[in-house]
Coordinates of C-alpha atoms and ligand atoms in Angstrom, one line a residue:
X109 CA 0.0 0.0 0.0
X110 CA 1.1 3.3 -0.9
X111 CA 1.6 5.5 2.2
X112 CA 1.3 8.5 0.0
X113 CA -2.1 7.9 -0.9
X114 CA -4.1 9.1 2.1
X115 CA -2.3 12.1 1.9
X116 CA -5.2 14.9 -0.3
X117 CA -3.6 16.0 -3.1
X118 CA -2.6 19.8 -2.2
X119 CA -5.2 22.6 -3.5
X120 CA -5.1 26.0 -4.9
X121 CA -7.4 28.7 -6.4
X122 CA -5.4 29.2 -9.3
X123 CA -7.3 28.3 -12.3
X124 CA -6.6 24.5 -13.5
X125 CA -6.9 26.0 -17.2
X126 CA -4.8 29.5 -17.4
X127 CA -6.1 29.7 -21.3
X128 CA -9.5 29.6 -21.0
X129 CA -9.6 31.6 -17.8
X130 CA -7.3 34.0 -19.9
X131 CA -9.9 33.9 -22.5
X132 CA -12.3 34.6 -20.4
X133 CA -10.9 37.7 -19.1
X134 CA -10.9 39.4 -22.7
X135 CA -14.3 38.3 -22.9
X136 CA -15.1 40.1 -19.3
X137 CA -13.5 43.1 -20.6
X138 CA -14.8 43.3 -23.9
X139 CA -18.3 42.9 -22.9
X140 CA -17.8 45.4 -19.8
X141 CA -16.5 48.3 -23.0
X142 CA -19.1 47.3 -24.8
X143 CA -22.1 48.5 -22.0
X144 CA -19.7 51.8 -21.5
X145 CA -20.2 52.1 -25.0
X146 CA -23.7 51.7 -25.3
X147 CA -25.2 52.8 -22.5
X148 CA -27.0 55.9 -23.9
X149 CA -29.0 53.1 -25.8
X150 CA -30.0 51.7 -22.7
X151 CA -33.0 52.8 -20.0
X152 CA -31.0 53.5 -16.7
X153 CA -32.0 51.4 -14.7
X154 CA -34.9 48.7 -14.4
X155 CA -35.7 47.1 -11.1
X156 CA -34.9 43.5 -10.1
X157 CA -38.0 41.7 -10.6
X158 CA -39.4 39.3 -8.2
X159 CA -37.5 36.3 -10.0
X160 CA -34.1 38.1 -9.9
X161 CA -34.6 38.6 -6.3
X162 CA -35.1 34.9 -5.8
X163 CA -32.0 34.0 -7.4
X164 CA -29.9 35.4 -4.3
X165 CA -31.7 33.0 -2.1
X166 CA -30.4 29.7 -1.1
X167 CA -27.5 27.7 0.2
X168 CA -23.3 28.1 0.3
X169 CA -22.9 26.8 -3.4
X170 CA -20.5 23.9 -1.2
X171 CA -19.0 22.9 -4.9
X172 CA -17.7 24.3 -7.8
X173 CA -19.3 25.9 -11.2
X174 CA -17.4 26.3 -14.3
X175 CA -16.5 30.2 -14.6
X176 CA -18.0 30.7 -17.7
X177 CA -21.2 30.0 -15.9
X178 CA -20.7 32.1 -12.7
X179 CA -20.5 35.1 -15.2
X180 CA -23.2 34.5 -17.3
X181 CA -25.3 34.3 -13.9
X182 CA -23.6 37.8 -13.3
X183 CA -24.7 39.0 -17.2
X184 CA -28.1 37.6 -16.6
X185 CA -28.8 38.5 -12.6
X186 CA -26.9 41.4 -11.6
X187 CA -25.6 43.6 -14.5
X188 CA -28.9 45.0 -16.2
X189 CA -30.3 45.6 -12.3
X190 CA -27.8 48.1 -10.6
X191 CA -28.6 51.8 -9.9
X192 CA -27.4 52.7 -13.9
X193 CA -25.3 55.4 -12.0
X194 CA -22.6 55.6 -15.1
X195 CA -25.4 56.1 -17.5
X196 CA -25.2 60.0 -18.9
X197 CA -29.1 60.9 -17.5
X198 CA -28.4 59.1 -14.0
X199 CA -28.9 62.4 -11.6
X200 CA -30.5 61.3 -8.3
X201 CA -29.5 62.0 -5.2
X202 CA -25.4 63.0 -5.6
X203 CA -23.5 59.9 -7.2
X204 CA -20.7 59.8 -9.7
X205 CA -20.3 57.9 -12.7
X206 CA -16.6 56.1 -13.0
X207 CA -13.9 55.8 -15.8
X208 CA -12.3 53.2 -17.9
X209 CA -9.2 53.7 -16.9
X210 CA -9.8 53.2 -13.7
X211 CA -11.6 50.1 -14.2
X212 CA -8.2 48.7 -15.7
X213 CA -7.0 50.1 -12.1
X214 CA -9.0 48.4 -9.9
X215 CA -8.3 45.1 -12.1
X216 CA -4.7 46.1 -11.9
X217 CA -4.9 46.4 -7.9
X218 CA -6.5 42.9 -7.6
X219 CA -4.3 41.3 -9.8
X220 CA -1.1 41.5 -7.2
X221 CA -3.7 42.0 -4.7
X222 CA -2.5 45.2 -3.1
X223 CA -2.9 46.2 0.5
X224 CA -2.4 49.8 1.1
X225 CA -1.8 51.0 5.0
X226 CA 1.1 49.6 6.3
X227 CA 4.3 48.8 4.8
X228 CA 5.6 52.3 4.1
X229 CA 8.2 51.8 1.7
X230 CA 6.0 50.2 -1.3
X231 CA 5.5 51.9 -4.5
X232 CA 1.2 51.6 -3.9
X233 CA 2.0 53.8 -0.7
X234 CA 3.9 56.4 -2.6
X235 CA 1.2 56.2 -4.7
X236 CA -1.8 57.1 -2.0
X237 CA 0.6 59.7 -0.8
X238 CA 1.2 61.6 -4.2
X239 CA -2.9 61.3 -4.5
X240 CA -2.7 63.1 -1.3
X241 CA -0.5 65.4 -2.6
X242 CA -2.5 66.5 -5.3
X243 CA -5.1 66.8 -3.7
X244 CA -3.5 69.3 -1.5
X245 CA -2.7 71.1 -4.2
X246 CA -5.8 71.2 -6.4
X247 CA -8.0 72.6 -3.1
X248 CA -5.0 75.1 -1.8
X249 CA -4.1 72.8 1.4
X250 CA -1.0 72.8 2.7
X251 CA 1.8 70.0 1.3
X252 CA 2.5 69.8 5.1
X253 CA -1.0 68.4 5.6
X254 CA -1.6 64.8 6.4
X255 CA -4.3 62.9 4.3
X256 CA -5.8 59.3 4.1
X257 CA -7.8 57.7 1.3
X258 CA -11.2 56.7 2.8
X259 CA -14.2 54.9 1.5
X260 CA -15.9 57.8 1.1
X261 CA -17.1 61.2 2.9
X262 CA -18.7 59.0 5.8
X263 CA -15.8 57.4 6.7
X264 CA -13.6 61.5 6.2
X265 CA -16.2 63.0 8.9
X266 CA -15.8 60.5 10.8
X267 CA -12.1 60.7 11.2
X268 CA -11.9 64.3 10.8
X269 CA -14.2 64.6 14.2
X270 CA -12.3 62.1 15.7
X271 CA -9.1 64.3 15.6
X272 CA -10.9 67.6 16.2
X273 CA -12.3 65.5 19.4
X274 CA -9.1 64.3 20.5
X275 CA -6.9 67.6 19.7
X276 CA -9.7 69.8 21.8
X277 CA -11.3 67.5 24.6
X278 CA -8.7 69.0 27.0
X279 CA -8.1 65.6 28.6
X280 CA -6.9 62.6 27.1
X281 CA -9.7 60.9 25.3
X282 CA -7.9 57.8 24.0
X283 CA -6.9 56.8 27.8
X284 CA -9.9 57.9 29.9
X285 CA -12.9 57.7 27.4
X286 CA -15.4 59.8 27.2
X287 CA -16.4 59.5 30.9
X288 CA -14.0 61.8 31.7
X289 CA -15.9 65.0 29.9
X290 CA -16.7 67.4 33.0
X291 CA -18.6 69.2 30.4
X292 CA -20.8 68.5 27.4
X293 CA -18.5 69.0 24.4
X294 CA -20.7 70.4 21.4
X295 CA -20.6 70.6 17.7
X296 CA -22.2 72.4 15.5
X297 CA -23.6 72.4 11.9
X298 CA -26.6 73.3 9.6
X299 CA -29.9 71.7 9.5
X300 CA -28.9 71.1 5.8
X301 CA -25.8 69.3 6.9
X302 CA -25.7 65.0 5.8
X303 CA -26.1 62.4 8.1
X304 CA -23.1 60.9 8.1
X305 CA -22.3 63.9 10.5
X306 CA -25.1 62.6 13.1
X307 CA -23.4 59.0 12.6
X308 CA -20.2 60.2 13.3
X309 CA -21.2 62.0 16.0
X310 CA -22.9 59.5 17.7
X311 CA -20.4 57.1 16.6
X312 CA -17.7 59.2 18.5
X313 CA -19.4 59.3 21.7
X314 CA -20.6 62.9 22.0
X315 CA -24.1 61.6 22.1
X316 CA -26.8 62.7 19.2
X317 CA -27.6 65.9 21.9
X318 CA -24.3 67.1 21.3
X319 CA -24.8 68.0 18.0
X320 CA -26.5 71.5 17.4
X321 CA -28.4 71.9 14.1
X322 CA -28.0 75.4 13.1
X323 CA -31.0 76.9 11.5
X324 CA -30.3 78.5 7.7
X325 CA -30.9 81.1 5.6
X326 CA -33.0 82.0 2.5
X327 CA -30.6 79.7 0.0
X328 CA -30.2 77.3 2.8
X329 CA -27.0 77.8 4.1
X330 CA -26.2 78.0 7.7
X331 CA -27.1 81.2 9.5
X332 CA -24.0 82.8 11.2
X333 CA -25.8 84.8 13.4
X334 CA -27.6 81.8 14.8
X335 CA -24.3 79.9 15.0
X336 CA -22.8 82.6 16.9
X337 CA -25.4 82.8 19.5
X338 CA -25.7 79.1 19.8
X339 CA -22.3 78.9 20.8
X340 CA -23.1 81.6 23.3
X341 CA -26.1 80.0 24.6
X342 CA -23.5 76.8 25.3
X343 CA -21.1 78.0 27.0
X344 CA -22.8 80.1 29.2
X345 CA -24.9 77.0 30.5
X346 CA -21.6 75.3 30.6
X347 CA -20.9 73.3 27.7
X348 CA -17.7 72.9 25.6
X349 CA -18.3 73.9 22.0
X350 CA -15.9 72.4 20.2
X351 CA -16.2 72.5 15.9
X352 CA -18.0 74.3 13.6
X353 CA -19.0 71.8 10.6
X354 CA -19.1 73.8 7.3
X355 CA -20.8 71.9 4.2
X356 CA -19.8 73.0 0.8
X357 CA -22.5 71.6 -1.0
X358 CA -25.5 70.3 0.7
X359 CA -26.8 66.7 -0.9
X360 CA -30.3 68.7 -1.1
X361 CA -29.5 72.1 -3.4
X362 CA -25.6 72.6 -3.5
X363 CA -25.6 75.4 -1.0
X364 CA -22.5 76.5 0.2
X365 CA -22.1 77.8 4.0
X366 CA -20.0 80.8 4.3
X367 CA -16.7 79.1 5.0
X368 CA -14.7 82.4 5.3
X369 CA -17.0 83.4 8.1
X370 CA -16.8 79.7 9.9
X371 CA -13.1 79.9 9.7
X372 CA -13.1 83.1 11.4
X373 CA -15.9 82.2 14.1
X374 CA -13.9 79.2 14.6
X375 CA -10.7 80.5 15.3
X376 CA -12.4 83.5 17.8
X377 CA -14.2 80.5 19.5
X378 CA -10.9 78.5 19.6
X379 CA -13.1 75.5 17.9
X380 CA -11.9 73.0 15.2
X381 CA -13.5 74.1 12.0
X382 CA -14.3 70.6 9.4
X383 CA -15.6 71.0 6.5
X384 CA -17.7 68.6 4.5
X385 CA -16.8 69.1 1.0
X386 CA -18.1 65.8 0.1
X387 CA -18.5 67.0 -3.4
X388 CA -18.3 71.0 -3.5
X389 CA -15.1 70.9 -2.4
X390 CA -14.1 70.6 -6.1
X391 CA -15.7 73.8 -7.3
X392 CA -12.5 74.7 -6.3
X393 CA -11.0 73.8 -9.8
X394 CA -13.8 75.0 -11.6
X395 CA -12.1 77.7 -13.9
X396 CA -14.8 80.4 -13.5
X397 CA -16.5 78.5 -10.1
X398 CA -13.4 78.2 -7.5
X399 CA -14.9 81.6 -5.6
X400 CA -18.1 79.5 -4.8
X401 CA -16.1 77.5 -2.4
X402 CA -13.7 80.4 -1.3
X403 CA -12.3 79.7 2.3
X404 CA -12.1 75.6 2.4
X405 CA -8.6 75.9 2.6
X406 CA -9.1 77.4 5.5
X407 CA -10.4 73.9 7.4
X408 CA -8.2 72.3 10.1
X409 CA -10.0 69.1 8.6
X410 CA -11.5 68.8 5.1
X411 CA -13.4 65.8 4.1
X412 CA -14.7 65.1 0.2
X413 CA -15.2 62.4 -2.0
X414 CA -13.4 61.1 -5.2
X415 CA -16.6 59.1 -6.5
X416 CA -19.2 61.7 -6.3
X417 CA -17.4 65.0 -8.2
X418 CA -14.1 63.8 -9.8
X419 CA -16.2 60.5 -11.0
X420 CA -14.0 57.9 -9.9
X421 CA -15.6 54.6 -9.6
X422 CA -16.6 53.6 -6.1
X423 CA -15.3 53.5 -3.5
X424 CA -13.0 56.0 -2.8
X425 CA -13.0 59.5 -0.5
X426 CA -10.2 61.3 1.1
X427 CA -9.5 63.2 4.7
X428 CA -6.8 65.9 5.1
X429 CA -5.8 67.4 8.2
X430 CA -4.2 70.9 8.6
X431 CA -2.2 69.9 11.2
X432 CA -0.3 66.6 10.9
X433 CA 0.8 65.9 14.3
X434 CA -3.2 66.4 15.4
X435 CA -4.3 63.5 13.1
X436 CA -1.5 61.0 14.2
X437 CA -1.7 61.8 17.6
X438 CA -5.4 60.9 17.1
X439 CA -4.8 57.3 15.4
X440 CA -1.6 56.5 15.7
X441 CA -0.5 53.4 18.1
X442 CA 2.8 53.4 17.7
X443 CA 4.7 55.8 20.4
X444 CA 7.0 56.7 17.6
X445 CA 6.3 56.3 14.2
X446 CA 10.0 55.1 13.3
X447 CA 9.6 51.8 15.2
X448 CA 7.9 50.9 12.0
X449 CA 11.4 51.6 9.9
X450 CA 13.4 48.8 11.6
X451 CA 14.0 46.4 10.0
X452 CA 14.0 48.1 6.3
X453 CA 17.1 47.2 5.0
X454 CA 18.8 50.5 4.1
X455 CA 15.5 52.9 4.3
X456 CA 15.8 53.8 7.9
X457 CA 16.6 57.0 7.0
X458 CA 13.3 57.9 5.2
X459 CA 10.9 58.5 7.9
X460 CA 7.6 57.7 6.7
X461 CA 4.8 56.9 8.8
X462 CA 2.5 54.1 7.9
X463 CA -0.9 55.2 6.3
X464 CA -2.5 53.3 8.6
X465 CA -1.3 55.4 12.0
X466 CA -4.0 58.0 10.0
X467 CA -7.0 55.8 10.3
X468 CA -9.1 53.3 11.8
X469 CA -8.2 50.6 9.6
X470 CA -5.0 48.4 8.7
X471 CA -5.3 46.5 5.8
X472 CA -7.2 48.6 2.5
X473 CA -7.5 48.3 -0.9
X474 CA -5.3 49.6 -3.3
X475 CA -7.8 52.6 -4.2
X476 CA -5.3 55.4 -4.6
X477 CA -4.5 53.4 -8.1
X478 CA -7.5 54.7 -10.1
X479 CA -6.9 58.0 -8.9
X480 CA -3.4 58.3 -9.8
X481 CA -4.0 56.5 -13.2
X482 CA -7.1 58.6 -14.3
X483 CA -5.5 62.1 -13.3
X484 CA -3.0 61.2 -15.1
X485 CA -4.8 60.1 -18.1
X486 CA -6.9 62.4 -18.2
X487 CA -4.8 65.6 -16.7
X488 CA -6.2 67.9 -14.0
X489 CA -6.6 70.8 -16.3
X490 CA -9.6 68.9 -18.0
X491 CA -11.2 67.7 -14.4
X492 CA -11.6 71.2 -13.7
X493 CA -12.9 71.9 -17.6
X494 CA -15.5 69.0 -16.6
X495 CA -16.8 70.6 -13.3
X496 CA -17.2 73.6 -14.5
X497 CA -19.2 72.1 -17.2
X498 CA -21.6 70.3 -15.3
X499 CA -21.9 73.9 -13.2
X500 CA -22.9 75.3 -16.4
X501 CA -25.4 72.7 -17.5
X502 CA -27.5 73.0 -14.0
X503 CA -27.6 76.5 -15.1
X504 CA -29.0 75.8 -18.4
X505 CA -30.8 73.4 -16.7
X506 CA -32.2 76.4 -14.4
X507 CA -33.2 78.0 -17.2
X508 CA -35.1 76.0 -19.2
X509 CA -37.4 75.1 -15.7
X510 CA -37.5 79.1 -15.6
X511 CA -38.9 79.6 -18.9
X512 CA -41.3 76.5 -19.2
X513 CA -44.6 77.6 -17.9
X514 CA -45.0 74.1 -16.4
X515 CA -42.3 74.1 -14.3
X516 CA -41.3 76.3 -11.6
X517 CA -37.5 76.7 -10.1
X518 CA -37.2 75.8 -6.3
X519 CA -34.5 78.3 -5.8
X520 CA -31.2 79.7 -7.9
X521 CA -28.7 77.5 -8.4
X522 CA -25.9 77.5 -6.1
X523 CA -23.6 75.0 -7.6
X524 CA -24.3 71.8 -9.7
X525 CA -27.6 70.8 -7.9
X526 CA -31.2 72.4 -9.9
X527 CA -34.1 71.6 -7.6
X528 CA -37.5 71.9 -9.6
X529 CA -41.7 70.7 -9.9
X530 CA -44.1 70.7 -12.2
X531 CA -46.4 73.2 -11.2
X532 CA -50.7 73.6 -12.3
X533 CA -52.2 77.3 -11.1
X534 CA -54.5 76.8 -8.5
X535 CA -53.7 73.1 -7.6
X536 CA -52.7 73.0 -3.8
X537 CA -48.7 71.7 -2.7
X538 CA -50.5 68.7 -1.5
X539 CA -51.4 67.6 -4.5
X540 CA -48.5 69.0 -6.3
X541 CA -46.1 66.7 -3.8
X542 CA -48.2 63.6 -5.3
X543 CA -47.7 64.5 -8.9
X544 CA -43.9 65.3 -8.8
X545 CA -43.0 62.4 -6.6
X546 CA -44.9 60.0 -9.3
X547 CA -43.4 62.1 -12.1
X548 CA -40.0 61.2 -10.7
X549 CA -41.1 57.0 -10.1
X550 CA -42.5 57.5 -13.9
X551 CA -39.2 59.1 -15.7
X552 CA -37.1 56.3 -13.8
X553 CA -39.1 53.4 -14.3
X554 CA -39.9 54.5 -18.1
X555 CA -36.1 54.4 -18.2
X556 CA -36.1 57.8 -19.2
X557 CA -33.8 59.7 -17.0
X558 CA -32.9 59.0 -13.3
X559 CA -33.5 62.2 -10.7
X560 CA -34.4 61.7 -6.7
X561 CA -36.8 64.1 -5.1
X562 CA -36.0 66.2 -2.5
X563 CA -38.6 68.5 0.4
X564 CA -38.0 72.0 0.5
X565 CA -39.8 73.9 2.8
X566 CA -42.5 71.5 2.4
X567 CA -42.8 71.2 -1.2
X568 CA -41.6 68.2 -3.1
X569 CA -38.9 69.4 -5.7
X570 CA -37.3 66.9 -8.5
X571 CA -33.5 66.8 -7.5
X572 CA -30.9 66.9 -9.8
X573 CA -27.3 66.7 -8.5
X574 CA -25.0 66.9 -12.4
X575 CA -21.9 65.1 -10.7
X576 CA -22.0 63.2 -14.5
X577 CA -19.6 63.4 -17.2
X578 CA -21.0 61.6 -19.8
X579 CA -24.1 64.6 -19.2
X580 CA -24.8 66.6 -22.5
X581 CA -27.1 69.5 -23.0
X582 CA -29.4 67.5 -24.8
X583 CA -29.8 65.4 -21.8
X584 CA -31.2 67.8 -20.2
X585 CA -33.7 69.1 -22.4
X586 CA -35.0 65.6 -23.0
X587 CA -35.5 65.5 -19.3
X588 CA -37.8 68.4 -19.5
X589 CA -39.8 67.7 -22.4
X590 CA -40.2 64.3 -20.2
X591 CA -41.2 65.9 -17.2
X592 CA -43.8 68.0 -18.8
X593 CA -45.3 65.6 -20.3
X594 CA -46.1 63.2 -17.6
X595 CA -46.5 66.0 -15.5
X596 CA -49.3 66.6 -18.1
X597 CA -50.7 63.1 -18.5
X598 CA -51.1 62.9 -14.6
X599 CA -53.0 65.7 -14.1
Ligands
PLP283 C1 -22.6 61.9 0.0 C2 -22.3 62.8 1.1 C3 -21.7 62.4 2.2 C4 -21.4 60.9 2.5 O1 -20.4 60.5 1.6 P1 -20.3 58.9 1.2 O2 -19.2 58.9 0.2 O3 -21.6 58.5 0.7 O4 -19.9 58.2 2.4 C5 -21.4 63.3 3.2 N1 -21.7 64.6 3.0 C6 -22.3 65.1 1.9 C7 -22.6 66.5 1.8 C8 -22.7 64.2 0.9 O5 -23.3 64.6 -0.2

């Protein structure tokens, strides 16, 4: 008897056929161009119907499936039912819309599986940090700055109130918790502000009552008077006010608080000042837009997204803190960052701190790839061409809702966001709330267009957030024509 035999043959999941798996992978690609090449053919998006859905039920599949089959079931059950978000008329809510390139860059990343955090001295590390970099640069932050590559905007807020938290408790947070707070420590922020703030918030222990929604002003910006008494109002009943949340570019319209006037509040108040740029913060390189945003620079913490406004494929957002120091202090578990260079043969010299002393995570993907490959396809000088563009189609945008009789303008346009209803003299907003929020299930499940809907003051507004650059003027024109007429056939 052969000793050997009990012993299982070893395993692996390398394919057991490199051709056809290679062959498969042109096949992948080709047919994932193809849909980027066609999608203006195609409705933007159609629901999962009630078969789909069933699909995704049942057991661990405990053995294996050829791979040609696992993708059809992918072409069959999951491509055609996504949100459509690439597809040029997808506008709802504030969602970006990817690029090719960095596609290839997130295929790239996977093939050496890259893990981006710790580790200093590997190229996809000096890759994140010359992202960072630019991103300095292209919103006028400081190269002295310290930055991380998030998931998106929730995770920045997060850790940008985690360091303004830390850096201003006045006792050491990290050790004693937040049981040590003698006083209520408050924030503050506009009632328009996202709620990725109230998650963070809560998530940081400052407790949801901590939080003070600012009320706002006629174009929905936070009201500086109010802020300034608020803060007041705290400390004189005892309470620690600690950061002033700016939002340039509220999900709802685009508004954009007064950041000069934050900064300044902030630094008589001796308070943090975070913005949430999420995707506003990139009117900054908007040729004739930057002054919208005038002042973010100013933040001790500025949080945004790379796959709302630079169209980046998801995930991927970015933190940057002022003060670098601050944010290590405030993540950092190493007592001195160099520990981590022992050991590296020769590099001991280069002090560079691992990327994951700037966070709450260790191990993350290789995201920074499809940033660095796409700005540097594409060039930076064109991102800011494409901004401004979408900036100037909301406008048009705004203009043909102003001159249609139907339609009737929520408020001016602030930035990239247009706000609008169909409108009949005499009917009440009641029933006008009905009408627009079917108009907007009828353009999307028609396939026609995608917007969201949004409550202003009461009134149901259709919401359209241009963070799109596949978006052409005719887009939005067909969008109109549309809403009027279902508008029309509803009432
Ligand atoms: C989308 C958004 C966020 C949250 O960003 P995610 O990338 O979805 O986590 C935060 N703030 C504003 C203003 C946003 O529009």
């Amino acid at each position: 008897m052969n000793p050997q035999a009990d012993i299982p043959q070893e395993e692996t999941l390398d394919p057991g056929d490199w051709d056809s798996m290679r062959a498969l992978g042109h096949r992948i690609v080709d047919d994932a161009m193809d849909y980027l090449e066609t999608l203006r053919e195609r409705p933007v998006w159609q629901h999962a119907p009630p078969h789909v859905k069933a699909h995704f039920e049942g057991p661990p599949p405990a053995g294996p499936m050829p791979p040609g089959e696992v993708y059809q079931e992918y072409l069959r059950y999951i491509l055609p039912h996504q949100l459509g978000n690439a597809h040029p008329r997808y506008w709802g809510w504030v969602t970006g819309s990817g690029t090719v390139i960095g596609m290839y860059a997130e295929m790239l990343a996977a093939a050496t599986d890259a893990v981006s955090g710790a580790f200093s001295y590997m190229s996809n590390n000096y890759v994140e940090r010359q992202v960072l970099d630019w991103c300095k640069d292209l919103l006028g932050y400081p190269r002295t700055a310290s930055g991380l590559l998030t998931s998106g905007c929730s995770a920045s807020n997060l850790i940008g109130l985690a360091v303004a938290r830390n850096t201003l408790a006045g006792f050491d947070v990290r050790g004693k918790g937040m049981t040590d707070q003698t006083r209520r420590m408050t924030l503050y922020c506009s009632e328009e502000a996202h709620s990725s703030i109230d998650k963070a918030v809560e998530l940081l222990g400052f407790g949801s009552e901590s939080l003070r929604r600012v009320s706002i002003d006629e174009l929905l910006r936070i009201d500086v008077a109010a802020l300034e008494e608020a803060i007041q109002r705290d400390r004189k009943s005892g309470c620690h006010p600690i950061c002033i949340i700016g939002v340039a570019g509220t999900t709802n319209t685009g508004a954009v608080d007064d950041m000069n006037a934050l900064a300044d509040i902030a630094a008589k108040e001796r308070c943090w000042f975070h913005v949430d740029g999420a995707f506003g913060a990139w009117a900054a390189i908007a040729p004739r837009s930057k002054h919208l945003v005038a002042g973010i620079g100013r933040a001790d913490s500025l949080a945004f997204d790379l796959h709302k406004w630079m169209y980046l494929a998801y995930p991927i957002g970015c933190i940057l803190v002022r003060n670098a120091d601050d944010h290590r202090r405030a993540f950092s578990l190493t007592p001195s960052y160099l520990a981590h260079g022992e050991g590296d043969r020769g590099l001991t010299g280069i002090d560079v701190p691992w990327l994951s002393d700037y966070g709450f995570e260790l191990s993350r993907g290789f995201h920074a790839l499809k940033a660095w490959m796409t700005f540097k396809e594409q060039g930076t000088a064109k991102y800011g061409r494409l901004i401004q563009q979408n900036i100037d189609q909301a406008h048009y945008l705004a203009r043909q809702a102003e001159s249609a009789p139907e339609l009737e303008l929520a408020l001016p346009v602030s930035l990239n966001v247009v706000n609008f209803r169909f409108t009949v003299a005499g009917v009440p907003d009641g029933r006008l709330n009905e009408i627009n929020k079917q108009i907007e299930i009828e353009i999307q499940e028609q396939g026609i267009a995608v917007p969201s809907t949004v409550t202003i003051r009461g009134r149901i507004f259709l919401h359209v957030a241009i963070t799109n650059h596949r978006s052409r003027n005719d887009d939005f024109d067909l969008l109109v024509r549309e809403v009027i007429r279902i508008g029309k056939e509803l009432t």
